[in-house]
CSV table of C-alpha atoms in Angstrom, one decimal:
chain,number,residue,atom,x,y,z
A,18,MET,CA,-71.3,-75.2,-65.5
A,19,GLY,CA,-74.0,-73.2,-67.0
A,20,GLU,CA,-73.1,-70.6,-69.5
A,21,ASP,CA,-75.6,-68.1,-68.1
A,22,LYS,CA,-73.9,-68.2,-64.7
A,23,LYS,CA,-71.5,-65.3,-64.3
A,24,LEU,CA,-68.1,-66.2,-62.8
A,25,TYR,CA,-65.2,-64.2,-61.4
A,26,LEU,CA,-61.7,-65.4,-61.6
A,27,GLY,CA,-58.8,-64.7,-59.0
A,28,LEU,CA,-55.2,-65.2,-59.9
A,29,ASP,CA,-52.0,-65.1,-57.7
A,30,VAL,CA,-49.2,-65.2,-60.2
A,31,SER,CA,-45.6,-66.2,-59.5
A,32,THR,CA,-43.2,-67.9,-61.9
A,33,LYS,CA,-43.5,-71.1,-60.0
A,34,THR,CA,-47.1,-71.6,-59.2
A,35,ILE,CA,-50.3,-69.7,-60.2
A,36,GLY,CA,-53.0,-69.8,-57.5
A,37,ILE,CA,-56.6,-69.9,-59.0
A,38,SER,CA,-59.9,-69.1,-57.4
A,39,LEU,CA,-63.2,-69.1,-59.2
A,40,PHE,CA,-66.4,-67.6,-57.7
A,41,GLU,CA,-70.0,-67.2,-58.8
A,42,GLU,CA,-71.0,-63.5,-58.8
A,43,THR,CA,-72.9,-64.1,-55.5
A,44,GLY,CA,-69.5,-64.8,-53.9
A,45,LYS,CA,-69.9,-68.6,-53.6
A,46,LEU,CA,-66.6,-70.3,-54.3
A,47,VAL,CA,-66.7,-72.7,-57.3
A,48,LEU,CA,-63.1,-73.8,-57.5
A,49,LEU,CA,-59.9,-73.3,-55.6
A,50,THR,CA,-56.8,-74.8,-57.3
A,51,HIS,CA,-53.4,-74.0,-58.9
A,52,VAL,CA,-51.2,-74.6,-61.8
A,53,THR,CA,-47.6,-75.4,-61.2
A,54,PRO,CA,-45.9,-75.6,-64.7
A,55,LYS,CA,-43.2,-78.0,-64.9
A,56,ILE,CA,-40.8,-77.2,-67.7
A,57,LYS,CA,-37.9,-79.5,-69.0
A,58,LEU,CA,-35.1,-77.1,-69.5
A,59,ASP,CA,-33.4,-78.7,-72.5
A,60,ASP,CA,-31.1,-75.6,-72.9
A,61,LEU,CA,-34.2,-73.2,-73.1
A,62,SER,CA,-33.6,-69.5,-72.7
A,63,PRO,CA,-35.2,-67.8,-69.7
A,64,MET,CA,-37.7,-66.2,-72.0
A,65,GLU,CA,-38.7,-69.6,-73.6
A,66,ILE,CA,-39.2,-71.1,-70.2
A,67,LEU,CA,-41.7,-68.3,-69.4
A,68,ILE,CA,-43.5,-68.8,-72.7
A,69,LYS,CA,-43.9,-72.5,-72.1
A,70,LYS,CA,-45.1,-71.9,-68.6
A,71,VAL,CA,-47.8,-69.6,-69.9
A,72,GLU,CA,-48.7,-72.4,-72.5
A,73,VAL,CA,-49.1,-74.9,-69.5
A,74,PHE,CA,-51.3,-72.4,-67.8
A,75,GLU,CA,-53.4,-71.9,-70.8
A,76,SER,CA,-53.7,-75.8,-71.5
A,77,GLU,CA,-54.4,-76.8,-67.9
A,78,PHE,CA,-56.7,-74.1,-66.9
A,79,LEU,CA,-57.7,-71.2,-69.3
A,80,GLU,CA,-58.7,-73.3,-72.2
A,81,LYS,CA,-60.8,-75.6,-70.0
A,82,TYR,CA,-62.8,-72.7,-68.7
A,83,ALA,CA,-62.8,-70.7,-71.8
A,84,ASP,CA,-66.6,-71.1,-72.2
A,85,SER,CA,-67.5,-70.8,-68.6
A,86,ASN,CA,-68.7,-67.2,-68.7
A,87,ILE,CA,-65.8,-65.7,-66.7
A,88,ILE,CA,-66.6,-61.9,-66.9
A,89,LYS,CA,-64.1,-60.5,-64.4
A,90,VAL,CA,-60.5,-61.4,-63.7
A,91,ILE,CA,-58.7,-60.1,-60.6
A,92,ILE,CA,-54.8,-60.5,-60.4
A,93,GLU,CA,-52.9,-59.7,-57.2
A,94,GLU,CA,-50.3,-57.2,-58.1
A,95,PRO,CA,-46.7,-58.9,-57.9
A,96,LEU,CA,-44.7,-58.0,-54.8
A,97,LEU,CA,-41.5,-56.3,-55.9
A,98,GLN,CA,-39.4,-56.6,-52.8
A,99,SER,CA,-36.4,-58.6,-54.1
A,100,ASN,CA,-33.1,-56.7,-54.4
A,101,ASN,CA,-32.4,-58.6,-57.4
A,102,VAL,CA,-33.2,-56.6,-60.5
A,103,ASN,CA,-33.5,-59.8,-62.8
A,104,THR,CA,-35.9,-61.5,-60.4
A,105,VAL,CA,-38.2,-58.3,-60.4
A,106,ALA,CA,-38.0,-58.0,-64.2
A,107,THR,CA,-38.9,-61.8,-64.6
A,108,LEU,CA,-41.9,-61.4,-62.4
A,109,LEU,CA,-43.1,-58.4,-64.1
A,110,ARG,CA,-42.6,-59.9,-67.5
A,111,PHE,CA,-44.4,-63.2,-66.7
A,112,ASN,CA,-47.2,-61.3,-65.0
A,113,GLY,CA,-47.8,-59.3,-68.3
A,114,MET,CA,-47.7,-62.5,-70.4
A,115,ILE,CA,-50.3,-64.1,-68.1
A,116,CYS,CA,-52.5,-61.0,-68.4
A,117,ARG,CA,-52.2,-61.1,-72.3
A,118,SER,CA,-53.1,-64.8,-72.2
A,119,VAL,CA,-56.1,-64.2,-70.0
A,120,TYR,CA,-57.3,-61.5,-72.4
A,121,GLU,CA,-56.7,-63.6,-75.5
A,122,THR,CA,-58.4,-66.6,-74.0
A,123,LEU,CA,-61.3,-65.2,-72.1
A,124,ASN,CA,-61.7,-61.8,-73.7
A,125,VAL,CA,-61.5,-60.2,-70.3
A,126,VAL,CA,-59.1,-57.3,-69.4
A,127,PRO,CA,-57.7,-58.3,-66.0
A,128,GLU,CA,-58.0,-55.9,-63.1
A,129,PHE,CA,-55.5,-55.6,-60.2
A,130,ILE,CA,-55.3,-55.3,-56.4
A,131,SER,CA,-52.3,-54.9,-54.2
A,132,SER,CA,-51.5,-57.6,-51.6
A,133,TYR,CA,-52.1,-55.2,-48.9
A,134,ASP,CA,-55.6,-54.1,-50.1
A,135,ALA,CA,-56.6,-57.7,-50.9
A,136,ARG,CA,-55.9,-58.8,-47.3
A,137,LYS,CA,-57.2,-55.6,-45.8
A,138,TYR,CA,-60.5,-55.7,-47.5
A,139,ALA,CA,-61.0,-59.5,-47.7
A,140,PHE,CA,-60.4,-59.8,-43.9
A,141,PRO,CA,-60.9,-56.4,-42.2
A,142,GLU,CA,-60.6,-58.0,-38.8
A,143,LEU,CA,-56.8,-58.2,-39.5
A,144,MET,CA,-56.5,-54.4,-39.2
A,145,SER,CA,-55.5,-53.6,-35.5
A,146,ILE,CA,-53.5,-51.2,-33.6
A,147,ARG,CA,-50.1,-52.7,-32.7
A,148,ALA,CA,-49.6,-52.7,-29.0
A,149,THR,CA,-45.9,-52.8,-29.0
A,150,ASP,CA,-43.0,-50.8,-30.4
A,151,LYS,CA,-40.2,-52.1,-32.6
A,152,GLU,CA,-38.2,-53.3,-29.6
A,153,GLY,CA,-41.4,-55.3,-28.3
A,154,LYS,CA,-42.1,-52.7,-25.5
A,155,ILE,CA,-45.9,-52.4,-24.6
A,156,LEU,CA,-47.2,-49.0,-25.5
A,157,SER,CA,-49.0,-46.8,-23.0
A,158,GLU,CA,-52.6,-45.7,-23.3
A,159,LYS,CA,-51.3,-42.4,-24.5
A,160,GLU,CA,-49.1,-43.8,-27.0
A,161,LEU,CA,-51.8,-46.1,-28.3
A,162,LYS,CA,-54.2,-43.2,-29.0
A,163,LYS,CA,-51.8,-41.9,-31.5
A,164,LYS,CA,-51.6,-45.1,-33.4
A,165,THR,CA,-53.8,-46.1,-36.3
A,166,PRO,CA,-54.7,-49.6,-37.2
A,167,VAL,CA,-52.4,-51.6,-39.5
A,168,LEU,CA,-52.6,-54.9,-41.2
A,169,PHE,CA,-51.7,-57.8,-38.8
A,170,GLY,CA,-51.4,-55.3,-36.0
A,171,GLY,CA,-52.8,-57.8,-33.5
A,172,TYR,CA,-50.2,-60.4,-34.4
A,173,PRO,CA,-46.5,-60.7,-33.5
A,174,LYS,CA,-44.3,-58.8,-36.0
A,175,ASN,CA,-42.7,-62.2,-37.2
A,176,VAL,CA,-46.0,-63.9,-37.8
A,177,ASP,CA,-46.3,-66.0,-41.0
A,178,LYS,CA,-48.8,-63.9,-43.0
A,179,LYS,CA,-49.5,-66.4,-45.6
A,180,LEU,CA,-50.5,-68.9,-42.9
A,181,VAL,CA,-52.8,-66.4,-41.3
A,182,ILE,CA,-54.5,-65.9,-44.7
A,183,TRP,CA,-54.8,-69.6,-45.1
A,184,GLU,CA,-56.4,-69.9,-41.8
A,185,LYS,CA,-59.0,-67.2,-42.6
A,186,VAL,CA,-59.8,-68.9,-45.9
A,187,ALA,CA,-60.0,-72.4,-44.3
A,188,ASP,CA,-62.5,-71.0,-41.8
A,189,ARG,CA,-64.7,-69.6,-44.6
A,190,GLU,CA,-64.4,-72.6,-46.8
A,191,PRO,CA,-64.4,-75.7,-44.5
A,192,GLN,CA,-65.2,-78.0,-47.6
A,193,ILE,CA,-61.8,-77.5,-49.1
A,194,VAL,CA,-59.4,-80.4,-49.1
A,195,TRP,CA,-55.9,-78.9,-48.6
A,196,LEU,CA,-52.6,-80.2,-49.9
A,197,TYR,CA,-50.1,-81.8,-47.5
A,198,ASP,CA,-46.6,-83.3,-48.0
A,199,LYS,CA,-45.5,-86.6,-46.7
A,200,HIS,CA,-44.7,-84.9,-43.3
A,201,GLN,CA,-48.4,-83.6,-43.1
A,202,ASN,CA,-47.1,-80.1,-43.6
A,203,LEU,CA,-49.1,-77.7,-45.7
A,204,LYS,CA,-47.7,-77.4,-49.2
A,205,LYS,CA,-46.8,-74.0,-50.4
A,206,GLU,CA,-49.3,-74.2,-53.3
A,207,ASN,CA,-52.0,-73.8,-50.6
A,208,PHE,CA,-50.9,-70.3,-50.0
A,209,ASP,CA,-50.9,-69.4,-53.7
A,210,MET,CA,-54.4,-70.5,-53.7
A,211,THR,CA,-55.5,-68.5,-50.7
A,212,ASP,CA,-53.8,-65.5,-52.0
A,213,SER,CA,-55.9,-65.6,-55.1
A,214,TYR,CA,-59.0,-66.1,-52.9
A,215,ALA,CA,-58.1,-63.1,-50.8
A,216,ALA,CA,-57.4,-61.0,-54.0
A,217,THR,CA,-60.9,-61.7,-55.3
A,218,LEU,CA,-62.7,-61.3,-52.1
A,219,GLY,CA,-60.7,-58.1,-51.2
A,220,PHE,CA,-61.2,-56.7,-54.7
A,221,MET,CA,-65.1,-57.3,-54.6
A,222,ARG,CA,-65.4,-55.9,-51.1
A,223,LYS,CA,-63.2,-52.9,-51.7
A,224,ASN,CA,-65.5,-52.0,-54.7
A,225,GLY,CA,-68.7,-52.5,-52.6
A,226,LEU,CA,-69.8,-55.5,-54.7
A,227,TRP,CA,-69.9,-58.2,-52.0
A,228,ASN,CA,-70.5,-57.9,-48.2
C-alpha cells in the first residue's frame, strides 16, 4: 500500500468485536475486517481484560497499518441503551482506551458519528414515513401528511436493523466474502464490520466529502 495514498479508517467498537473498514479517500473500500480479542482470564481483573483486548487490537491491526498513511479515523459512538450501569461504564471505558490507542499508534485524533446519523447519511433511502401507527393500523392520507421521515420507516418495526445495513453494504461491495457459521448463518462479526463501513460512509457523506 503506497504511503502517498491517503486512507480513512472506520471502527465499530464493542468489548467483544471491533469492526474495521479502511477506505481510500476516493471512497473505494480497501479492507473490511474485524478483530475479536480472545483473552484467557487467568484471574484477571475486568480492567486488565480490557487492557489486554486493546493490546490485541494494536498487534492484530493498528501496528500492521501504522505506516499506511491513515489520516482520518471515524468511530461509531457507543449505544448506551443497557439498563446495566456497569455495562455502560465498561463500554465507555473501552471506547476511550481504543481512542487513545488509535491516537498513540496512528497519531490521528478520532472523530465520532452516532449510529443514527451513520445509517441516515450512509443510506438515505432508509429514511421513510412510517405508514402505520404503534398498533400496526394503516394511517390515513391526512395522518401521513403530518408525519416526517424516520430511519427504517419503510420497514416493519421489528426488522433486524443490522441485517438491513449488511444487505446495503453487500449490495455496494459484491466482492466481499462474508463469514458464515457451520449452519450457513451470517456470523455476528459481519454486522460489526458493516457498522464500521456505515460509520465511515455516513460521516463522509454527512460532511459533504463523498457523494
